[in-house]
Amino acid sequence: MADLLVLCRFLHFIVVLLMFGACVFRPWLLGAEPQPLLDRQLKAITRGLAWLALGSGVTWLLLITASMAGDWSAALRWPTVQLVLGKTFFGQVWTWHLLLNLLLVFGLMTPWTALRLPLSALLLATLAPVGHGAMLDGLNGQLLILNQVVHLVCVGAWLGGLLLLVLILRQPARFALEPVLKRFSGVGYGLVTGLLVTGLINVRVLTGQLWPTPLFSGFALILLIKVILVGAMLALALFNRLRIKHCEQRLGTLKVSVVLEGLLGIAAVAAVSLLGTLPPMVMAGQN
Amino acid sequence: MLIKKTLTTVALLASLLGASAAFAHAHLKSSTPAADSTVAAPSDLRLTFTEGVEATFTKVSLSKDGTEVAIKGLETPDADKKVLVVTPAAPLATGTYNVEWHAVSVDTHKSEGSYSFKVGQ
C-alpha cells in the first residue's frame, strides 16, 4: 500500500509540475504570438497530462482512504471515501484539488486558453498542504505551506520549462535559439535560488536541524540523493549557459543535455515522493 | 518581482528558523490519566499528540485486565486537533487498563503506541 502510494504521489506530482511549468514558460520564452505547430503539440501534451493528473489524483485519494482505514477494500467503499473527503484535512484540500483538475481537463477541451495558467497554478498550489506541509499548525503551519508553494512553483517552472525547451529544440529552424536559451537561463537563476532557499527552509523546519543526521539512513540519505541530483542538474545548466554562443552548431549535445537535465529532475521528484512518506525524525522509544 | 520574492523569503526564513523542532507523524506527547499512574476513575481519557490527528480514522482500544472495554466516542474538540478525547461507554471500574492507539495524523501519516494506567479506589 505504501509503495503504491509513493508511486502514485510521484506520478501525480511530476504531471502537475510539468503542466504548470510548460504553461508558465510558453509566454516567457516565446512571447504572445501564436506558434501553430508548437502550440498544437503543447496542447496535446497538456491534455494528456491533465487526464493523467486526474487519474493519479483519484487513485491517490483511494489509496489514502485504504491507508487511513487500514483496509484495502475501504478504497472502494464510497461512504469511507466520503469520510476522508469530508472529515479529514487531506480530504478537504483534495476536494478542491480534484475539482480544479476536472476544470482544467474541461478547459483544455475548449479553445479558451486564458484559464489554463491560473488553473494549473492553483492545481500546483493545492499540492502544497498535503504531506509534511500539514505538520505544523497556526501561523508557522501556514508559512510552511506558503514556503512549499514557492518551492513547487520554482521546481515546476524549471521542469516544465525544460519540457518546452525540448519541444523547441526539436524544431530549431523555426526559432532563434540563442535569445530563447538566454531567457530560459535568466529566469532559471531566479528559480534555482528560490528552490534552494525554500528547500533549505523545509529541511530546517521538518528536521529541526540544518541537515538531518545520521547522514546515510532513511530521510537523510534520500534527501542527500535528491540534493546530488539537483546539483547535477545545476552543473548541466551551468555548462549549457557557458556555451550558449553559437549553440545552433552543437544542437545534438544541447538536446541531449536538456533531456538529461529533465530526467535528473524527474529522478529528484521521485526521491522526494519517497521523502514525503518517511518520518523526518524518529523519536527514541516511540514509533 | 525579485525584491518581492527576496522579501518573502527573508520573512519566511526569519519566522521559520525560530520554530521549534517538529516531528512529522503524530507521537503521543502526554495523556490524562498519565501512563503508569494510579488515579480515581476518570470520565474520559485525553491523549495529547505532537500534531493534529484525524479522529475519524484514529482507533483507540481500551482493555481492562485483558478484556475489551466499550468506547462511546473519539473526538478532537480543539481546532488544532491535537487532543484526542476518548469517552468510555460506562464509568471505569477499578483495575489495570491498557490503551492501544493507532493514529492517523493530519498529514495522513500513521503511527501507533500503547500505555497503561490503573484506576484505584
CSV table of C-alpha atoms in Angstrom, one decimal:
chain,number,residue,atom,x,y,z
A,1,MET,CA,0.0,0.0,0.0
A,2,ALA,CA,2.8,2.4,1.0
A,3,ASP,CA,4.8,1.6,-2.2
A,4,LEU,CA,1.8,2.2,-4.4
A,5,LEU,CA,1.2,5.5,-2.6
A,6,VAL,CA,4.8,6.6,-3.3
A,7,LEU,CA,4.4,5.7,-6.9
A,8,CYS,CA,1.1,7.5,-7.2
A,9,ARG,CA,2.4,10.5,-5.4
A,10,PHE,CA,5.4,10.7,-7.8
A,11,LEU,CA,3.3,10.3,-10.9
A,12,HIS,CA,0.8,13.0,-9.8
A,13,PHE,CA,3.5,15.5,-8.7
A,14,ILE,CA,5.5,15.2,-11.9
A,15,VAL,CA,2.5,15.6,-14.1
A,16,VAL,CA,1.1,18.6,-12.2
A,17,LEU,CA,4.6,20.2,-12.1
A,18,LEU,CA,5.2,19.7,-15.8
A,19,MET,CA,1.8,21.1,-16.7
A,20,PHE,CA,2.3,24.2,-14.7
A,21,GLY,CA,5.8,24.8,-15.9
A,22,ALA,CA,5.0,24.3,-19.6
A,23,CYS,CA,2.1,26.8,-19.3
A,24,VAL,CA,4.1,29.4,-17.5
A,25,PHE,CA,7.2,29.2,-19.7
A,26,ARG,CA,5.3,29.3,-23.0
A,27,PRO,CA,4.8,33.1,-23.0
A,28,TRP,CA,8.1,33.8,-21.2
A,29,LEU,CA,10.2,32.0,-23.8
A,30,LEU,CA,8.3,32.7,-27.0
A,31,GLY,CA,6.1,35.8,-26.3
A,32,ALA,CA,2.4,36.0,-27.0
A,33,GLU,CA,2.4,35.4,-30.8
A,34,PRO,CA,1.0,32.1,-31.8
A,35,GLN,CA,3.3,29.2,-32.9
A,36,PRO,CA,0.8,26.9,-34.6
A,37,LEU,CA,2.9,23.7,-34.6
A,38,LEU,CA,4.4,24.1,-31.1
A,39,ASP,CA,1.1,25.2,-29.6
A,40,ARG,CA,-0.6,22.2,-31.1
A,41,GLN,CA,2.0,19.8,-29.6
A,42,LEU,CA,1.9,21.6,-26.3
A,43,LYS,CA,-1.9,21.4,-26.1
A,44,ALA,CA,-1.9,17.7,-26.9
A,45,ILE,CA,0.8,17.1,-24.2
A,46,THR,CA,-1.0,19.3,-21.6
A,47,ARG,CA,-4.3,17.5,-22.4
A,48,GLY,CA,-2.7,14.1,-21.8
A,49,LEU,CA,-1.0,15.3,-18.6
A,50,ALA,CA,-4.3,16.8,-17.3
A,51,TRP,CA,-6.1,13.4,-17.7
A,52,LEU,CA,-3.1,11.6,-16.2
A,53,ALA,CA,-3.2,14.1,-13.3
A,54,LEU,CA,-7.0,13.4,-12.8
A,55,GLY,CA,-6.4,9.6,-12.9
A,56,SER,CA,-3.5,9.7,-10.4
A,57,GLY,CA,-5.3,12.2,-8.2
A,58,VAL,CA,-8.3,10.0,-7.8
A,59,THR,CA,-6.0,6.9,-7.3
A,60,TRP,CA,-4.2,8.9,-4.6
A,61,LEU,CA,-7.4,9.6,-2.8
A,62,LEU,CA,-8.4,5.9,-3.0
A,63,LEU,CA,-5.0,4.8,-1.7
A,64,ILE,CA,-5.1,7.3,1.2
A,65,THR,CA,-8.6,6.1,2.1
A,66,ALA,CA,-7.3,2.5,2.2
A,67,SER,CA,-4.3,3.5,4.2
A,68,MET,CA,-6.2,5.5,6.7
A,69,ALA,CA,-8.8,2.8,7.2
A,70,GLY,CA,-6.1,0.2,7.3
A,71,ASP,CA,-8.1,-1.9,4.8
A,72,TRP,CA,-7.8,-2.3,1.1
A,73,SER,CA,-11.5,-2.8,0.4
A,74,ALA,CA,-12.1,0.6,2.1
A,75,ALA,CA,-10.8,2.3,-1.1
A,76,LEU,CA,-13.9,1.2,-3.0
A,77,ARG,CA,-16.4,1.9,-0.2
A,78,TRP,CA,-17.9,5.2,-1.1
A,79,PRO,CA,-19.0,6.1,2.5
A,80,THR,CA,-15.4,5.7,3.7
A,81,VAL,CA,-14.1,7.8,0.8
A,82,GLN,CA,-16.7,10.4,1.7
A,83,LEU,CA,-15.5,10.4,5.3
A,84,VAL,CA,-12.0,11.1,4.0
A,85,LEU,CA,-13.2,13.9,1.8
A,86,GLY,CA,-15.4,15.5,4.3
A,87,LYS,CA,-13.8,14.9,7.7
A,88,THR,CA,-10.0,15.0,7.2
A,89,PHE,CA,-7.7,17.8,6.3
A,90,PHE,CA,-6.3,15.9,3.4
A,91,GLY,CA,-9.8,15.4,2.0
A,92,GLN,CA,-10.8,19.0,2.3
A,93,VAL,CA,-7.7,20.0,0.3
A,94,TRP,CA,-8.2,17.2,-2.1
A,95,THR,CA,-11.8,18.1,-2.9
A,96,TRP,CA,-10.6,21.4,-4.2
A,97,HIS,CA,-7.6,19.9,-5.9
A,98,LEU,CA,-9.7,17.3,-7.9
A,99,LEU,CA,-12.3,20.0,-8.7
A,100,LEU,CA,-9.6,22.2,-10.2
A,101,ASN,CA,-8.2,19.3,-12.1
A,102,LEU,CA,-11.6,18.5,-13.6
A,103,LEU,CA,-12.0,22.1,-14.6
A,104,LEU,CA,-8.6,22.0,-16.3
A,105,VAL,CA,-9.5,18.9,-18.2
A,106,PHE,CA,-12.7,20.5,-19.5
A,107,GLY,CA,-10.9,23.8,-20.1
A,108,LEU,CA,-8.4,22.1,-22.3
A,109,MET,CA,-11.2,20.8,-24.5
A,110,THR,CA,-12.2,24.3,-25.3
A,111,PRO,CA,-10.1,26.7,-27.4
A,112,TRP,CA,-10.1,29.1,-24.5
A,113,THR,CA,-6.5,29.5,-23.3
A,114,ALA,CA,-6.8,32.2,-20.6
A,115,LEU,CA,-7.7,29.9,-17.8
A,116,ARG,CA,-5.0,27.3,-18.4
A,117,LEU,CA,-2.2,29.0,-16.4
A,118,PRO,CA,-4.3,30.1,-13.4
A,119,LEU,CA,-5.9,26.6,-13.2
A,120,SER,CA,-2.6,24.8,-13.4
A,121,ALA,CA,-1.1,27.2,-10.9
A,122,LEU,CA,-3.9,26.6,-8.4
A,123,LEU,CA,-3.6,22.8,-9.0
A,124,LEU,CA,0.0,23.0,-8.1
A,125,ALA,CA,-0.7,25.2,-5.0
A,126,THR,CA,-3.2,22.8,-3.7
A,127,LEU,CA,-0.5,20.1,-3.6
A,128,ALA,CA,1.5,22.1,-1.0
A,129,PRO,CA,-0.7,21.5,2.1
A,130,VAL,CA,-0.7,17.7,1.7
A,131,GLY,CA,2.2,15.7,3.2
A,132,HIS,CA,4.6,17.2,5.7
A,133,GLY,CA,3.3,20.7,4.8
A,134,ALA,CA,0.3,20.0,7.1
A,135,MET,CA,2.6,19.1,10.0
A,136,LEU,CA,2.6,22.4,11.9
A,137,ASP,CA,-0.4,24.4,13.0
A,138,GLY,CA,-1.2,28.1,13.3
A,139,LEU,CA,0.9,30.7,11.6
A,140,ASN,CA,4.0,28.6,11.3
A,141,GLY,CA,2.0,25.9,9.5
A,142,GLN,CA,0.6,28.4,7.1
A,143,LEU,CA,4.1,29.8,6.4
A,144,LEU,CA,5.4,26.3,5.9
A,145,ILE,CA,2.7,25.7,3.3
A,146,LEU,CA,3.4,29.0,1.6
A,147,ASN,CA,7.1,28.1,1.5
A,148,GLN,CA,6.1,24.8,-0.1
A,149,VAL,CA,4.0,26.7,-2.7
A,150,VAL,CA,7.1,28.8,-3.7
A,151,HIS,CA,9.2,25.6,-3.8
A,152,LEU,CA,6.7,23.8,-6.0
A,153,VAL,CA,6.4,26.8,-8.3
A,154,CYS,CA,10.1,27.0,-8.8
A,155,VAL,CA,10.5,23.3,-9.4
A,156,GLY,CA,7.5,23.1,-11.7
A,157,ALA,CA,8.6,26.1,-13.7
A,158,TRP,CA,12.1,24.6,-14.2
A,159,LEU,CA,10.9,21.1,-15.2
A,160,GLY,CA,8.1,22.3,-17.4
A,161,GLY,CA,10.5,24.9,-18.9
A,162,LEU,CA,12.8,22.0,-19.8
A,163,LEU,CA,9.9,20.1,-21.4
A,164,LEU,CA,9.1,23.2,-23.5
A,165,LEU,CA,12.8,23.6,-24.4
A,166,VAL,CA,12.9,20.0,-25.7
A,167,LEU,CA,9.9,20.8,-27.9
A,168,ILE,CA,11.6,23.9,-29.2
A,169,LEU,CA,14.9,22.2,-29.8
A,170,ARG,CA,13.1,19.6,-31.9
A,171,GLN,CA,12.3,22.3,-34.5
A,172,PRO,CA,15.3,24.5,-34.3
A,173,ALA,CA,14.8,26.1,-37.7
A,174,ARG,CA,11.7,27.9,-36.5
A,175,PHE,CA,13.2,29.7,-33.6
A,176,ALA,CA,16.2,31.9,-32.9
A,177,LEU,CA,17.7,29.6,-30.2
A,178,GLU,CA,20.2,31.9,-28.5
A,179,PRO,CA,17.7,34.5,-27.2
A,180,VAL,CA,15.3,31.7,-26.1
A,181,LEU,CA,18.1,30.0,-24.2
A,182,LYS,CA,19.2,33.2,-22.7
A,183,ARG,CA,15.7,34.0,-21.5
A,184,PHE,CA,15.4,30.5,-20.1
A,185,SER,CA,18.7,30.7,-18.2
A,186,GLY,CA,17.9,34.2,-17.0
A,187,VAL,CA,14.6,33.1,-15.4
A,188,GLY,CA,16.5,29.9,-14.3
A,189,TYR,CA,18.7,31.8,-11.9
A,190,GLY,CA,15.7,33.1,-10.0
A,191,LEU,CA,14.1,29.7,-10.0
A,192,VAL,CA,17.2,27.9,-8.7
A,193,THR,CA,17.7,30.5,-5.9
A,194,GLY,CA,14.0,30.2,-5.0
A,195,LEU,CA,14.0,26.4,-4.9
A,196,LEU,CA,17.3,26.1,-2.9
A,197,VAL,CA,16.2,28.7,-0.3
A,198,THR,CA,12.7,27.2,0.2
A,199,GLY,CA,14.2,23.7,0.1
A,200,LEU,CA,16.6,24.5,2.9
A,201,ILE,CA,13.8,26.1,5.0
A,202,ASN,CA,11.8,22.9,4.5
A,203,VAL,CA,14.7,20.8,5.8
A,204,ARG,CA,15.3,23.0,8.7
A,205,VAL,CA,11.7,23.1,9.8
A,206,LEU,CA,10.9,19.4,9.2
A,207,THR,CA,14.0,18.0,10.9
A,208,GLY,CA,14.9,20.8,13.4
A,209,GLN,CA,18.4,20.7,12.1
A,210,LEU,CA,20.3,22.4,9.3
A,211,TRP,CA,20.9,18.9,7.9
A,212,PRO,CA,19.4,15.7,9.2
A,213,THR,CA,21.6,13.1,10.8
A,214,PRO,CA,22.6,10.2,10.6
A,215,LEU,CA,23.6,11.1,7.1
A,216,PHE,CA,23.3,7.7,5.4
A,217,SER,CA,20.0,6.4,6.6
A,218,GLY,CA,16.3,6.9,5.9
A,219,PHE,CA,15.2,10.5,5.4
A,220,ALA,CA,18.7,12.0,5.3
A,221,LEU,CA,20.0,9.5,2.8
A,222,ILE,CA,17.2,10.1,0.3
A,223,LEU,CA,17.5,13.9,0.9
A,224,LEU,CA,21.2,13.6,0.1
A,225,ILE,CA,20.4,11.7,-3.1
A,226,LYS,CA,17.9,14.4,-4.1
A,227,VAL,CA,20.4,17.2,-3.4
A,228,ILE,CA,23.0,15.4,-5.5
A,229,LEU,CA,20.6,15.0,-8.4
A,230,VAL,CA,19.7,18.7,-8.2
A,231,GLY,CA,23.4,19.5,-8.0
A,232,ALA,CA,23.9,17.6,-11.3
A,233,MET,CA,21.1,19.5,-12.9
A,234,LEU,CA,22.7,22.7,-11.9
A,235,ALA,CA,26.0,21.7,-13.3
A,236,LEU,CA,24.4,20.8,-16.6
A,237,ALA,CA,22.5,24.1,-16.7
A,238,LEU,CA,25.7,26.0,-16.0
A,239,PHE,CA,27.6,24.0,-18.6
A,240,ASN,CA,25.0,25.0,-21.2
A,241,ARG,CA,24.9,28.6,-20.1
A,242,LEU,CA,28.7,28.9,-20.5
A,243,ARG,CA,28.5,27.5,-24.0
A,244,ILE,CA,25.4,29.5,-25.2
A,245,LYS,CA,27.2,31.2,-28.0
A,246,HIS,CA,26.8,29.5,-31.4
A,247,CYS,CA,24.6,27.0,-29.8
A,248,GLU,CA,23.0,26.3,-33.2
A,249,GLN,CA,26.1,24.4,-34.2
A,250,ARG,CA,26.0,21.9,-31.4
A,251,LEU,CA,22.4,21.2,-31.3
A,252,GLY,CA,22.9,17.5,-30.6
A,253,THR,CA,24.8,18.0,-27.4
A,254,LEU,CA,22.4,20.6,-26.3
A,255,LYS,CA,19.4,18.4,-26.9
A,256,VAL,CA,21.0,15.5,-25.0
A,257,SER,CA,21.9,17.7,-22.0
A,258,VAL,CA,18.5,19.2,-21.8
A,259,VAL,CA,16.8,15.8,-21.9
A,260,LEU,CA,19.3,14.5,-19.3
A,261,GLU,CA,18.7,17.5,-17.1
A,262,GLY,CA,15.0,16.8,-17.3
A,263,LEU,CA,15.5,13.1,-16.4
A,264,LEU,CA,17.6,14.1,-13.4
A,265,GLY,CA,14.8,16.4,-12.4
A,266,ILE,CA,12.2,13.6,-12.6
A,267,ALA,CA,14.5,11.4,-10.5
A,268,ALA,CA,14.8,14.1,-7.9
A,269,VAL,CA,11.0,14.3,-7.8
A,270,ALA,CA,10.9,10.5,-7.4
A,271,ALA,CA,13.2,10.8,-4.4
A,272,VAL,CA,11.1,13.5,-2.8
A,273,SER,CA,7.9,11.4,-3.3
A,274,LEU,CA,9.6,8.9,-1.0
A,275,LEU,CA,10.7,11.6,1.4
A,276,GLY,CA,7.1,12.7,1.8
A,277,THR,CA,6.2,9.4,3.4
A,278,LEU,CA,9.2,9.0,5.7
A,279,PRO,CA,9.4,10.5,9.2
A,280,PRO,CA,11.9,13.3,9.2
A,281,MET,CA,12.8,12.5,12.7
A,282,VAL,CA,12.5,9.4,14.7
A,283,MET,CA,12.0,9.8,18.4
A,284,ALA,CA,13.6,7.2,20.6
A,285,GLY,CA,11.3,4.6,22.0
A,286,GLN,CA,8.3,5.7,20.1
A,287,ASN,CA,7.1,4.9,16.7
B,1,MET,CA,9.2,40.9,-8.6
B,2,LEU,CA,12.7,39.9,-7.4
B,3,ILE,CA,12.6,42.3,-4.5
B,4,LYS,CA,9.2,41.0,-3.5
B,5,LYS,CA,10.4,37.4,-3.7
B,6,THR,CA,13.5,38.2,-1.7
B,7,LEU,CA,11.4,40.0,1.0
B,8,THR,CA,9.1,37.0,1.2
B,9,THR,CA,11.9,34.5,1.6
B,10,VAL,CA,13.6,36.6,4.2
B,11,ALA,CA,10.4,36.9,6.2
B,12,LEU,CA,9.9,33.2,5.9
B,13,LEU,CA,13.4,32.4,7.0
B,14,ALA,CA,13.2,34.7,10.0
B,15,SER,CA,9.9,33.3,11.2
B,16,LEU,CA,10.6,29.6,10.5
B,17,LEU,CA,14.2,29.3,11.8
B,18,GLY,CA,12.7,30.2,15.2
B,19,ALA,CA,10.2,27.4,15.0
B,20,SER,CA,10.9,24.6,17.5
B,21,ALA,CA,11.8,21.2,16.2
B,22,ALA,CA,8.7,19.5,15.0
B,23,PHE,CA,8.1,15.8,14.3
B,24,ALA,CA,6.0,14.8,11.4
B,25,HIS,CA,3.9,11.7,12.2
B,26,ALA,CA,1.9,12.1,15.3
B,27,HIS,CA,3.6,11.0,18.5
B,28,LEU,CA,1.9,10.8,21.9
B,29,LYS,CA,3.2,13.8,23.9
B,30,SER,CA,1.2,13.2,27.1
B,31,SER,CA,-2.0,11.7,28.3
B,32,THR,CA,-4.5,12.0,31.1
B,33,PRO,CA,-4.5,9.7,33.1
B,34,ALA,CA,-0.8,9.6,32.6
B,35,ALA,CA,1.0,6.4,31.6
B,36,ASP,CA,1.7,4.1,34.6
B,37,SER,CA,-0.2,6.3,37.0
B,38,THR,CA,-2.9,5.3,39.5
B,39,VAL,CA,-5.9,7.6,39.5
B,40,ALA,CA,-9.6,7.8,40.6
B,41,ALA,CA,-12.0,6.7,37.8
B,42,PRO,CA,-11.7,9.3,35.0
B,43,SER,CA,-14.8,10.2,32.9
B,44,ASP,CA,-12.7,10.3,29.8
B,45,LEU,CA,-9.1,9.8,28.5
B,46,ARG,CA,-7.2,12.6,26.9
B,47,LEU,CA,-4.3,11.9,24.6
B,48,THR,CA,-2.2,14.8,23.5
B,49,PHE,CA,-0.3,14.3,20.3
B,50,THR,CA,2.6,16.3,18.8
B,51,GLU,CA,0.5,17.1,15.8
B,52,GLY,CA,-3.2,17.1,14.8
B,53,VAL,CA,-4.9,13.7,14.4
B,54,GLU,CA,-8.0,12.7,12.3
B,55,ALA,CA,-10.5,11.4,14.9
B,56,THR,CA,-12.5,9.7,12.1
B,57,PHE,CA,-9.6,7.3,11.2
B,58,THR,CA,-7.8,7.1,14.5
B,59,LYS,CA,-8.5,4.0,16.5
B,60,VAL,CA,-8.2,3.5,20.3
B,61,SER,CA,-8.8,0.3,22.1
B,62,LEU,CA,-9.1,0.2,25.8
B,63,SER,CA,-8.9,-3.0,27.7
B,64,LYS,CA,-9.2,-3.8,31.4
B,65,ASP,CA,-7.1,-6.8,32.6
B,66,GLY,CA,-7.2,-8.2,29.1
B,67,THR,CA,-10.9,-7.7,28.3
B,68,GLU,CA,-12.0,-5.1,25.8
B,69,VAL,CA,-13.8,-2.0,27.3
B,70,ALA,CA,-16.5,-0.4,25.1
B,71,ILE,CA,-15.8,3.2,23.9
B,72,LYS,CA,-18.6,5.6,23.2
B,73,GLY,CA,-16.7,8.1,21.2
B,74,LEU,CA,-13.5,9.6,19.9
B,75,GLU,CA,-13.2,13.3,19.2
B,76,THR,CA,-10.8,16.2,18.8
B,77,PRO,CA,-12.5,19.2,20.3
B,78,ASP,CA,-9.7,21.7,19.6
B,79,ALA,CA,-9.1,23.5,16.3
B,80,ASP,CA,-5.6,22.1,16.1
B,81,LYS,CA,-6.9,18.5,16.6
B,82,LYS,CA,-4.0,17.7,18.9
B,83,VAL,CA,-6.0,16.5,21.8
B,84,LEU,CA,-7.9,13.2,21.3
B,85,VAL,CA,-10.7,12.7,23.8
B,86,VAL,CA,-11.7,9.1,24.3
B,87,THR,CA,-15.0,8.6,26.2
B,88,PRO,CA,-15.7,5.1,27.6
B,89,ALA,CA,-19.3,3.8,27.3
B,90,ALA,CA,-19.5,3.2,31.0
B,91,PRO,CA,-17.6,4.6,34.1
B,92,LEU,CA,-14.3,2.8,34.5
B,93,ALA,CA,-14.2,0.2,37.3
B,94,THR,CA,-11.2,-0.4,39.5
B,95,GLY,CA,-8.4,-2.3,37.6
B,96,THR,CA,-5.5,-2.0,35.3
B,97,TYR,CA,-6.2,-0.5,31.9
B,98,ASN,CA,-4.2,-0.8,28.7
B,99,VAL,CA,-4.7,1.9,26.0
B,100,GLU,CA,-3.6,1.0,22.4
B,101,TRP,CA,-3.8,3.8,19.9
B,102,HIS,CA,-3.4,3.8,16.1
B,103,ALA,CA,-3.4,7.5,15.0
B,104,VAL,CA,-3.7,9.0,11.5
B,105,SER,CA,-2.2,12.4,11.6
B,106,VAL,CA,-3.5,15.4,9.6
B,107,ASP,CA,-0.6,15.0,7.2
B,108,THR,CA,-2.0,11.4,6.5
B,109,HIS,CA,0.7,9.5,8.3
B,110,LYS,CA,0.1,6.7,10.6
B,111,SER,CA,1.6,5.9,14.0
B,112,GLU,CA,0.8,3.8,16.9
B,113,GLY,CA,1.6,3.1,20.5
B,114,SER,CA,0.2,1.9,23.8
B,115,TYR,CA,0.4,2.6,27.5
B,116,SER,CA,-1.4,1.6,30.7
B,117,PHE,CA,-2.7,3.1,33.8
B,118,LYS,CA,-4.5,2.0,37.0
B,119,VAL,CA,-7.9,3.0,38.4
B,120,GLY,CA,-7.6,2.7,42.2
B,121,GLN,CA,-10.2,3.0,44.9
